[in-house]
Amino acid sequence: MMTDEINRVVVMADRVINAAMWLADEKDPPAPVIPAIIARFDLNAREACEACRLAQDFRRARGRPV
């Protein structure tokens, strides 16, 4: 039972990171961005917001404007 929960969390984290990397690479991100991320990566609103935060971190790390 615990293994199923861990696997679910790992899959969710992977989708959030993938969404963040996609958003960080977008030169012209869709507006509004949260619904686009939810639809494209099958995330909930909290996860989509986390992906946005991570995308900003990725852009800063690359020296790209936020």
mmCIF file of C-alpha atoms in Angstrom:
data_model
loop_
_atom_site.group_PDB
_atom_site.id
_atom_site.type_symbol
_atom_site.label_atom_id
_atom_site.label_comp_id
_atom_site.label_asym_id
_atom_site.label_seq_id
_atom_site.Cartn_x
_atom_site.Cartn_y
_atom_site.Cartn_z
ATOM 1 C CA MET A 1 0.000 0.000 0.000
ATOM 2 C CA MET A 2 2.807 2.431 0.887
ATOM 3 C CA THR A 3 4.541 1.632 -2.412
ATOM 4 C CA ASP A 4 1.465 2.729 -4.378
ATOM 5 C CA GLU A 5 1.427 6.072 -2.560
ATOM 6 C CA ILE A 6 5.145 6.614 -3.177
ATOM 7 C CA ASN A 7 4.737 5.780 -6.858
ATOM 8 C CA ARG A 8 1.842 8.249 -7.140
ATOM 9 C CA VAL A 9 3.930 11.032 -5.577
ATOM 10 C CA VAL A 10 6.881 10.299 -7.863
ATOM 11 C CA VAL A 11 4.666 10.393 -10.957
ATOM 12 C CA MET A 12 3.064 13.656 -9.807
ATOM 13 C CA ALA A 13 6.470 15.226 -9.135
ATOM 14 C CA ASP A 14 7.697 14.121 -12.553
ATOM 15 C CA ARG A 15 4.703 15.764 -14.263
ATOM 16 C CA VAL A 16 5.247 19.003 -12.310
ATOM 17 C CA ILE A 17 8.941 19.081 -13.276
ATOM 18 C CA ASN A 18 8.121 18.336 -16.925
ATOM 19 C CA ALA A 19 5.556 21.144 -16.937
ATOM 20 C CA ALA A 20 8.075 23.531 -15.381
ATOM 21 C CA MET A 21 10.748 22.687 -17.939
ATOM 22 C CA TRP A 22 8.253 23.130 -20.784
ATOM 23 C CA LEU A 23 7.103 26.485 -19.441
ATOM 24 C CA ALA A 24 10.669 27.695 -18.826
ATOM 25 C CA ASP A 25 11.494 26.948 -22.471
ATOM 26 C CA GLU A 26 8.405 28.648 -23.922
ATOM 27 C CA LYS A 27 9.268 31.965 -25.570
ATOM 28 C CA ASP A 28 5.587 32.903 -25.805
ATOM 29 C CA PRO A 29 3.752 31.036 -22.997
ATOM 30 C CA PRO A 30 0.008 30.575 -23.329
ATOM 31 C CA ALA A 31 -2.319 32.883 -21.472
ATOM 32 C CA PRO A 32 -3.800 32.049 -19.086
ATOM 33 C CA VAL A 33 -0.961 29.729 -18.207
ATOM 34 C CA ILE A 34 -2.465 27.762 -15.285
ATOM 35 C CA PRO A 35 -5.366 26.238 -17.281
ATOM 36 C CA ALA A 36 -2.963 25.456 -20.129
ATOM 37 C CA ILE A 37 -0.603 23.592 -17.796
ATOM 38 C CA ILE A 38 -3.490 21.752 -16.134
ATOM 39 C CA ALA A 39 -4.792 20.547 -19.508
ATOM 40 C CA ARG A 40 -1.428 19.732 -21.069
ATOM 41 C CA PHE A 41 0.155 17.906 -18.098
ATOM 42 C CA ASP A 42 -2.917 16.591 -16.227
ATOM 43 C CA LEU A 43 -2.112 18.558 -13.050
ATOM 44 C CA ASN A 44 -4.346 20.125 -10.443
ATOM 45 C CA ALA A 45 -4.236 23.870 -9.735
ATOM 46 C CA ARG A 46 -1.728 23.573 -6.884
ATOM 47 C CA GLU A 47 0.606 21.452 -8.986
ATOM 48 C CA ALA A 48 0.305 23.877 -11.917
ATOM 49 C CA CYS A 49 1.224 26.777 -9.624
ATOM 50 C CA GLU A 50 4.222 24.821 -8.373
ATOM 51 C CA ALA A 51 5.260 24.211 -11.996
ATOM 52 C CA CYS A 52 5.097 27.976 -12.609
ATOM 53 C CA ARG A 53 7.292 28.643 -9.586
ATOM 54 C CA LEU A 54 9.798 26.028 -10.705
ATOM 55 C CA ALA A 55 9.799 27.455 -14.238
ATOM 56 C CA GLN A 56 10.815 30.834 -12.821
ATOM 57 C CA ASP A 57 13.622 29.157 -10.877
ATOM 58 C CA PHE A 58 14.786 27.376 -14.048
ATOM 59 C CA ARG A 59 14.765 30.649 -16.026
ATOM 60 C CA ARG A 60 16.756 32.419 -13.309
ATOM 61 C CA ALA A 61 19.276 29.577 -13.180
ATOM 62 C CA ARG A 62 19.757 29.888 -16.939
ATOM 63 C CA GLY A 63 20.096 33.651 -16.735
ATOM 64 C CA ARG A 64 16.912 34.196 -18.739
ATOM 65 C CA PRO A 65 14.489 36.963 -17.807
ATOM 66 C CA VAL A 66 11.484 35.907 -15.747
#
